[in-house]
Coordinates of C-alpha atoms and ligand atoms in Angstrom, one line a residue:
X1 CA 173.9 64.7 161.9
X2 CA 174.7 64.6 158.3
X3 CA 177.4 66.6 156.9
X4 CA 176.8 68.6 153.7
X5 CA 179.6 68.6 151.2
X6 CA 182.1 71.4 152.2
X7 CA 181.5 74.7 150.1
X8 CA 183.9 75.8 147.5
X9 CA 185.2 79.3 148.0
X10 CA 184.9 81.7 145.0
X11 CA 186.5 85.1 144.8
X12 CA 185.6 87.5 142.3
X13 CA 187.4 90.9 141.6
X14 CA 185.7 93.2 139.5
X15 CA 187.3 95.9 137.5
X16 CA 185.8 98.8 135.6
X17 CA 182.1 99.6 134.8
X18 CA 178.7 98.8 136.4
X19 CA 178.4 96.1 133.7
X20 CA 181.3 94.1 134.8
X21 CA 179.7 94.5 138.5
X22 CA 176.2 92.9 136.9
X23 CA 178.3 90.4 135.2
X24 CA 180.2 89.4 138.2
X25 CA 177.2 88.8 140.2
X26 CA 175.5 86.8 137.5
X27 CA 179.1 84.5 137.0
X28 CA 178.5 84.1 141.1
X29 CA 174.7 82.9 140.3
X30 CA 175.8 80.8 137.7
X31 CA 178.6 79.0 139.8
X32 CA 176.3 78.8 143.0
X33 CA 174.9 75.6 141.9
X34 CA 178.2 74.0 141.7
X35 CA 178.7 74.5 145.3
X36 CA 180.6 78.0 145.1
X37 CA 180.0 80.6 147.8
X38 CA 181.5 84.1 147.4
X39 CA 184.2 85.3 149.6
X40 CA 185.9 88.2 150.1
X41 CA 189.3 87.0 150.5
X42 CA 191.5 85.6 147.3
X43 CA 193.8 83.6 150.0
X44 CA 192.8 80.2 150.0
X45 CA 190.1 80.5 147.7
X46 CA 189.4 77.4 145.3
X47 CA 188.4 79.6 142.4
X48 CA 189.5 83.1 141.6
X49 CA 187.7 85.0 138.8
X50 CA 189.2 88.5 137.9
X51 CA 186.4 90.5 136.0
X52 CA 188.5 92.9 133.9
X53 CA 188.6 96.0 132.1
X54 CA 190.2 97.3 129.3
X55 CA 189.1 100.7 128.7
X56 CA 192.1 102.4 129.9
X57 CA 196.0 101.4 130.0
X58 CA 196.2 101.5 134.0
X59 CA 193.2 98.9 133.9
X60 CA 195.3 96.3 131.9
X61 CA 198.3 96.8 134.0
X62 CA 196.4 96.2 137.5
X63 CA 195.1 93.1 136.2
X64 CA 198.8 91.7 135.4
X65 CA 199.9 92.7 139.0
X66 CA 197.1 91.4 140.7
X67 CA 197.9 88.0 138.5
X68 CA 201.3 88.3 139.9
X69 CA 199.9 88.2 143.5
X70 CA 197.6 85.4 142.6
X71 CA 200.3 83.3 141.2
X72 CA 202.0 83.4 144.7
X73 CA 198.5 82.5 146.5
X74 CA 198.2 79.4 143.9
X75 CA 201.7 78.0 144.9
X76 CA 200.9 78.4 148.7
X77 CA 197.5 76.5 148.2
X78 CA 199.3 73.9 146.2
X79 CA 202.2 73.6 148.9
X80 CA 199.3 73.1 151.2
X81 CA 197.8 70.3 149.0
X82 CA 194.9 72.1 147.6
X83 CA 194.2 73.8 144.3
X84 CA 193.1 77.2 143.0
X85 CA 192.0 77.8 139.7
X86 CA 192.4 81.1 138.4
X87 CA 189.9 82.6 135.6
X88 CA 190.4 86.1 133.4
X89 CA 187.1 87.3 132.4
X90 CA 185.8 90.4 130.9
X91 CA 187.0 92.8 128.3
X92 CA 191.1 92.2 128.7
X93 CA 190.2 88.5 128.5
X94 CA 188.4 89.2 124.9
X95 CA 191.0 91.6 123.7
X96 CA 194.1 89.7 124.7
X97 CA 193.3 86.4 125.8
X98 CA 196.3 84.7 124.5
X99 CA 198.8 87.5 125.4
X100 CA 197.6 86.8 129.2
X101 CA 198.3 83.0 129.0
X102 CA 201.6 83.8 127.4
X103 CA 202.2 86.4 130.2
X104 CA 201.0 84.6 133.3
X105 CA 201.0 80.8 133.1
X106 CA 199.2 80.7 136.3
X107 CA 196.0 81.6 134.5
X108 CA 193.8 78.6 133.9
X109 CA 191.1 80.1 131.8
X110 CA 190.4 83.2 129.9
X111 CA 186.9 83.9 128.9
X112 CA 185.2 86.9 127.5
X113 CA 182.0 88.8 128.2
X114 CA 179.5 86.6 126.0
X115 CA 180.6 83.2 127.4
X116 CA 180.0 83.5 131.0
X117 CA 177.0 81.1 131.0
X118 CA 179.6 78.6 129.7
X119 CA 181.8 78.9 133.2
X120 CA 180.7 75.9 134.7
X121 CA 181.6 73.5 131.8
X122 CA 184.7 75.6 131.1
X123 CA 185.9 75.1 134.7
X124 CA 185.1 71.6 134.8
X125 CA 187.3 71.3 131.8
X126 CA 190.2 73.2 133.2
X127 CA 190.1 70.7 136.2
X128 CA 191.1 67.9 133.8
X129 CA 193.6 70.1 131.8
X130 CA 194.9 73.6 132.2
X131 CA 195.2 76.0 129.7
X132 CA 192.2 75.9 128.1
X133 CA 191.1 79.1 126.1
X134 CA 188.0 80.0 124.8
X135 CA 187.6 82.8 122.3
X136 CA 184.2 84.2 123.1
X137 CA 181.9 85.1 120.0
X138 CA 179.4 87.9 120.4
X139 CA 176.1 86.0 120.8
X140 CA 174.7 87.8 123.8
X141 CA 171.2 86.5 123.5
X142 CA 172.8 83.0 123.8
X143 CA 174.1 83.9 127.2
X144 CA 170.9 85.8 128.8
X145 CA 169.0 82.9 127.8
X146 CA 171.4 80.7 129.4
X147 CA 171.8 82.5 132.8
X148 CA 169.7 81.4 135.8
X149 CA 166.5 83.4 135.9
X150 CA 166.7 83.7 139.5
X151 CA 169.2 86.2 141.1
X152 CA 170.9 86.1 144.2
X153 CA 170.2 89.6 146.2
X154 CA 172.0 91.2 148.5
X155 CA 170.4 94.6 148.9
X156 CA 167.7 97.2 148.1
X157 CA 169.3 98.5 144.7
X158 CA 170.5 96.4 142.0
X159 CA 172.0 96.5 138.4
X160 CA 170.0 95.0 135.5
X161 CA 171.6 94.8 132.2
X162 CA 169.2 95.4 129.5
X163 CA 171.6 96.1 126.6
X164 CA 175.3 95.4 125.4
X165 CA 177.6 96.5 122.9
X166 CA 178.1 99.4 120.9
X167 CA 178.1 100.5 117.2
X168 CA 179.1 103.9 117.6
X169 CA 183.1 103.4 117.0
X170 CA 184.1 106.6 118.9
X171 CA 187.8 106.7 117.7
X172 CA 189.4 106.4 121.1
X173 CA 187.2 103.5 122.6
X174 CA 187.8 99.5 122.5
X175 CA 184.2 99.0 123.6
X176 CA 182.7 98.1 120.0
X177 CA 185.7 95.4 119.7
X178 CA 185.4 93.8 123.0
X179 CA 181.9 93.9 123.6
X180 CA 180.6 93.6 120.1
X181 CA 177.8 95.3 118.4
X182 CA 174.6 96.9 119.9
X183 CA 172.4 94.3 121.3
X184 CA 169.1 94.8 123.4
X185 CA 167.6 92.0 125.6
X186 CA 163.7 91.5 124.9
X187 CA 161.5 93.6 127.4
X188 CA 159.6 90.4 128.7
X189 CA 163.1 88.9 130.0
X190 CA 163.9 92.3 131.5
X191 CA 160.5 92.5 133.3
X192 CA 160.7 88.8 134.3
X193 CA 164.1 89.8 136.4
X194 CA 162.8 92.9 137.6
X195 CA 160.0 91.2 139.2
X196 CA 162.4 88.7 140.5
X197 CA 164.2 91.4 142.1
X198 CA 161.4 93.2 143.4
X199 CA 159.9 90.2 145.2
X200 CA 163.3 90.1 146.7
X201 CA 163.2 93.3 148.1
X202 CA 164.9 95.5 145.5
X203 CA 163.4 99.0 145.5
X204 CA 165.6 100.5 143.0
X205 CA 167.0 99.5 139.3
X206 CA 169.9 100.7 137.4
X207 CA 169.4 99.6 133.7
X208 CA 172.7 98.9 132.3
X209 CA 174.0 99.1 128.6
X210 CA 177.1 100.4 127.2
X211 CA 174.5 102.3 125.0
X212 CA 171.6 101.8 127.1
X213 CA 169.3 104.4 125.4
X214 CA 169.9 102.7 122.0
X215 CA 167.8 99.8 123.8
X216 CA 165.1 98.6 121.2
X217 CA 163.9 95.5 122.8
X218 CA 160.4 96.7 122.5
X219 CA 158.2 99.4 121.3
X220 CA 159.1 102.9 122.5
X221 CA 162.9 101.7 123.1
X222 CA 164.1 102.6 126.3
X223 CA 161.4 105.1 127.5
X224 CA 158.8 102.4 126.7
X225 CA 160.9 99.9 128.9
X226 CA 160.9 102.4 131.7
X227 CA 157.3 102.9 131.8
X228 CA 156.6 99.2 131.8
X229 CA 159.3 98.8 134.6
X230 CA 157.6 101.5 136.5
X231 CA 154.2 99.4 136.9
X232 CA 156.2 96.7 138.6
X233 CA 155.1 96.0 141.8
X234 CA 157.6 97.3 144.7
X235 CA 160.0 98.8 142.2
X236 CA 160.0 102.6 143.0
X237 CA 163.0 104.0 141.7
X238 CA 164.6 103.4 138.2
X239 CA 167.9 104.7 136.7
X240 CA 169.8 103.9 133.5
X241 CA 173.5 104.2 132.2
X242 CA 175.2 104.9 130.1
X243 CA 173.6 107.0 127.4
X244 CA 174.6 108.4 124.3
X245 CA 173.5 112.3 123.3
X246 CA 172.6 110.7 119.7
X247 CA 170.3 108.3 121.1
X248 CA 168.5 110.5 123.7
X249 CA 165.2 110.8 121.8
X250 CA 162.2 112.8 122.7
X251 CA 160.6 109.9 124.1
X252 CA 162.9 109.3 126.6
X253 CA 163.3 112.9 127.5
X254 CA 159.3 113.1 128.0
X255 CA 159.6 110.3 130.2
X256 CA 161.9 112.3 132.5
X257 CA 159.0 114.5 133.1
X258 CA 156.5 112.0 133.4
X259 CA 157.4 108.8 135.0
X260 CA 157.8 109.5 138.7
X261 CA 160.0 106.5 139.4
X262 CA 162.5 107.6 136.7
X263 CA 165.0 109.1 139.0
X264 CA 166.3 112.9 138.3
X265 CA 169.7 111.9 137.4
X266 CA 171.4 111.3 134.0
X267 CA 174.9 110.1 133.0
X268 CA 175.2 111.9 129.5
X269 CA 179.0 111.9 128.3
X270 CA 180.1 114.5 126.0
X271 CA 183.8 113.4 126.1
X272 CA 185.0 117.2 124.7
X273 CA 183.5 120.6 124.4
X274 CA 185.4 121.4 121.0
X275 CA 183.6 120.2 117.8
X276 CA 187.0 119.9 116.3
X277 CA 187.8 117.1 118.7
X278 CA 184.2 115.8 118.8
X279 CA 184.8 115.3 115.0
X280 CA 187.9 113.3 115.5
X281 CA 186.5 111.3 118.1
X282 CA 183.6 110.5 115.6
X283 CA 181.1 111.6 118.3
X284 CA 178.3 112.3 115.9
X285 CA 177.3 115.5 117.6
X286 CA 178.5 119.0 118.1
X287 CA 179.0 120.8 121.4
X288 CA 176.0 122.8 120.5
X289 CA 173.7 119.8 119.9
X290 CA 174.9 118.6 123.2
X291 CA 173.8 121.8 125.0
X292 CA 170.4 122.1 123.2
X293 CA 169.8 118.7 124.3
X294 CA 170.6 119.4 128.1
X295 CA 168.4 122.3 127.5
X296 CA 165.4 120.1 126.6
X297 CA 166.1 117.5 129.2
X298 CA 165.9 120.2 132.0
X299 CA 163.1 121.6 130.2
X300 CA 161.5 118.3 130.9
X301 CA 162.6 117.6 134.5
X302 CA 164.3 121.0 135.6
X303 CA 165.9 119.5 138.9
X304 CA 168.0 116.8 137.1
X305 CA 171.4 116.1 138.0
X306 CA 173.6 115.9 135.0
X307 CA 176.7 113.9 134.8
X308 CA 179.4 113.3 132.2
X309 CA 182.5 111.6 131.1
X310 CA 185.4 113.8 129.7
X311 CA 188.7 112.6 128.0
X312 CA 191.4 115.2 127.9
X313 CA 194.4 115.1 125.8
X314 CA 192.6 113.3 122.8
X315 CA 195.3 113.6 119.9
X316 CA 195.2 117.1 118.5
X317 CA 193.7 118.7 121.5
X318 CA 195.0 122.3 121.4
X319 CA 194.8 124.8 124.5
X320 CA 191.7 126.1 122.7
X321 CA 190.0 122.8 122.4
X322 CA 190.4 122.3 126.2
X323 CA 189.0 125.6 126.8
X324 CA 186.0 124.9 124.8
X325 CA 185.7 121.8 127.3
X326 CA 185.8 124.1 130.2
X327 CA 183.4 126.4 128.9
X328 CA 181.0 123.6 128.1
X329 CA 181.4 122.5 131.7
X330 CA 180.8 126.0 132.9
X331 CA 177.5 126.1 130.8
X332 CA 176.0 123.1 131.9
X333 CA 176.9 122.6 135.6
X334 CA 177.3 119.3 136.3
X335 CA 176.4 117.4 139.6
X336 CA 179.2 114.9 139.2
X337 CA 181.6 113.6 136.4
X338 CA 184.3 111.4 135.5
X339 CA 187.3 112.7 133.6
X340 CA 190.2 110.7 132.1
X341 CA 193.4 111.3 130.5
X342 CA 193.4 110.0 127.0
X343 CA 194.8 106.5 126.8
X344 CA 196.4 105.0 123.4
X345 CA 194.4 101.6 122.8
X346 CA 196.0 99.2 120.3
X347 CA 193.8 99.0 117.2
X348 CA 191.6 102.1 117.8
X349 CA 191.7 104.5 115.0
X350 CA 192.9 107.5 117.6
X351 CA 195.9 105.3 118.4
X352 CA 197.3 106.2 115.1
X353 CA 196.5 109.7 115.0
X354 CA 199.0 112.5 114.6
X355 CA 199.4 114.9 117.5
X356 CA 199.4 112.8 120.4
X357 CA 199.7 115.1 123.6
X358 CA 202.5 115.0 126.3
X359 CA 201.6 113.3 129.5
X360 CA 202.5 116.8 131.3
X361 CA 200.0 118.7 129.3
X362 CA 197.5 116.1 130.2
X363 CA 198.1 116.2 133.8
X364 CA 197.9 119.8 133.8
X365 CA 194.6 120.0 131.9
X366 CA 193.1 116.8 133.9
X367 CA 193.7 118.9 137.2
X368 CA 192.2 122.3 135.9
X369 CA 189.2 119.9 134.8
X370 CA 188.8 118.4 137.7
X371 CA 189.1 121.2 139.8
X372 CA 186.1 122.8 138.1
X373 CA 184.2 119.7 138.2
X374 CA 184.6 119.1 142.1
X375 CA 183.6 122.9 142.5
X376 CA 180.4 121.9 140.7
X377 CA 179.6 118.9 142.7
X378 CA 180.2 121.0 145.8
X379 CA 177.8 123.6 144.7
X380 CA 175.0 120.9 143.4
X381 CA 175.2 119.2 146.7
X382 CA 175.2 122.5 148.8
X383 CA 171.9 123.8 146.7
X384 CA 169.7 120.8 148.4
X385 CA 170.7 121.7 151.8
X386 CA 167.6 122.7 153.7
X387 CA 165.3 120.6 151.4
X388 CA 163.5 117.6 152.3
X389 CA 164.2 114.9 149.8
X390 CA 163.0 111.3 149.9
X391 CA 165.8 109.1 150.4
X392 CA 166.0 105.1 149.8
X393 CA 167.7 103.7 153.0
X394 CA 170.4 101.0 151.6
X395 CA 172.7 100.4 154.5
X396 CA 174.0 100.5 158.0
X397 CA 176.4 103.9 158.4
X398 CA 180.1 103.5 159.2
X399 CA 179.0 104.2 163.0
X400 CA 176.5 102.5 165.2
X401 CA 173.2 104.1 165.1
X402 CA 173.9 105.6 161.5
X403 CA 172.7 104.5 158.3
X404 CA 173.1 105.5 154.7
X405 CA 171.1 105.8 151.8
X406 CA 170.6 107.9 148.3
X407 CA 168.9 110.9 147.3
X408 CA 166.8 110.9 144.1
X409 CA 169.8 112.7 142.6
X410 CA 172.1 109.8 143.8
X411 CA 174.0 111.6 146.3
X412 CA 175.0 109.4 149.4
X413 CA 173.1 110.6 152.2
X414 CA 174.2 109.9 156.0
X415 CA 171.3 109.8 158.6
X416 CA 171.0 108.9 162.6
X417 CA 168.6 106.0 162.4
X418 CA 167.8 102.3 163.3
X419 CA 169.1 99.5 160.4
X420 CA 165.4 98.3 160.5
X421 CA 164.7 101.3 158.1
X422 CA 166.6 99.6 155.5
X423 CA 164.7 99.2 152.6
X424 CA 162.4 102.1 153.1
X425 CA 162.2 105.2 151.2
X426 CA 161.7 108.1 154.0
X427 CA 161.7 112.0 153.8
X428 CA 165.0 113.2 155.1
X429 CA 166.0 117.0 155.9
X430 CA 169.3 117.8 154.5
X431 CA 171.5 119.8 156.7
X432 CA 175.0 119.6 155.6
X433 CA 176.8 118.8 152.4
X434 CA 180.4 118.0 151.2
X435 CA 181.5 117.4 147.7
X436 CA 181.1 113.9 148.1
X437 CA 177.9 113.3 150.2
X438 CA 175.2 114.7 152.2
X439 CA 174.2 114.5 155.8
X440 CA 170.5 114.8 156.9
X441 CA 168.1 113.8 159.5
X442 CA 164.6 111.7 159.2
X443 CA 161.9 113.9 159.1
X444 CA 158.8 112.4 161.3
X445 CA 155.6 111.9 159.3
X446 CA 152.5 112.7 161.0
X447 CA 150.9 109.5 162.2
Ligands
5AD501 N1 191.3 106.9 126.8 C1 190.6 107.7 127.9 N2 189.4 107.5 128.4 C2 188.5 106.7 127.8 N3 187.3 106.2 127.9 C3 187.2 105.3 126.8 N4 187.9 104.8 126.2 C4 188.8 105.9 126.6 C5 190.4 105.8 126.3 N5 191.0 105.2 125.3 C6 186.4 107.0 128.7 C7 185.3 107.9 128.2 C8 184.0 106.6 128.2 C9 184.5 106.2 129.6 C10 183.7 104.9 130.1 O1 185.8 106.0 129.6 O2 185.0 109.0 128.7 O3 182.9 107.4 128.2
SF4_502 FE1 183.0 103.5 123.6 FE2 181.9 105.8 122.0 FE3 180.6 103.3 122.3 FE4 180.8 104.8 124.2 S1 179.5 105.1 122.5 S2 181.2 102.7 124.4 S3 183.0 105.7 124.1 S4 182.4 103.7 121.4

């Protein structure tokens, strides 16, 4: 019997947004031909990649604390005669590569988001001499061209990056600096990747981009791309995130009413309900503009689930501004949302603005906003109880004989049923709801 070369163990920890989840999968794809197999335990791994996020302060601090743990694991492995290479990737790597190398000497390589395709070469170099650092440029097209065309698929849903970067320069945000300007992947490359995914059993794709609805890689923008993807055999559900209100054009709104595969869910961040704050944030829209936009979207697709991002405590935010945010939330009625305390990001215009808001005030506002958003999420989930909804069965459930899937509105649904149903879209009668999920039972279709 011949023995194949032992697999090298690769541990990737992903922080932050879904684009990082996609990037991590692609890093694994790039490294697989070199003999690296993904493991879910860092202890003993040959290569550890931290795919980092720089969007808020805590995200960065978590990376440094993780690196402290990894340093000890690296030492233990060395004591046992092995090696562990530590790579810091993602937006923290891009923003403060040198600082990372200085603060944590156990790090072998720092690599920004546009240079993942060079990982094999860079890792080979770190094997020879540690301390190599790559300052990534913003040639996103080069990266995508160099990534393997084949993807390793593990489920029936997948992320697919179609756009990167941002030109909007909201005054609180680091993304335009860490991810560069807006760039769209050509539609034929996206379609080819979607076909590959569908052939491997993927039934739902989520198109990703920091400003995904600014996509301009084909005629008709994102709406044109969605219409082309809807024709890909086997691909039954399409979602996209994250969108900017300024790029929500008529064609995309119309697609929500016309393209059956486009799911009735839209993450459309507003950040604040106060025009004064929106102006200071450089958002390029008012609260009224956003509300009218939601109205038009709901006219096209009345059952659409709206989701949002909010920042509380942006510099200069007064009680009256925060009240305006609450009032916008009440007017829209969200299915689910994310809210954050403003976090001062070095180098962004807002970090130098007067009127930084006290932590305690931010805490109170966040609590009030979250309470309202949670009530709305519970109400939204409750509103589908009693209905029969098509659910994409994605995985086995926590208990034996249980399976889990997603409703068209992105709610997790728990159902009793066999694992053999994974990958099917089946009618489910929704029987109960909590703030976070639904419970239902399979409706047996007449033969
Ligand atoms: N502070 C707090 N939240 C932020 N976000 C982006 N930058 C900051 C910051 N400096 C939030 C925004 C954005 C989401 C991805 O993260 O709400 O939509
Ligand atoms: Fe950041 Fe604003 Fe761009 Fe979103 S639109 S990535 S919040 S700068």
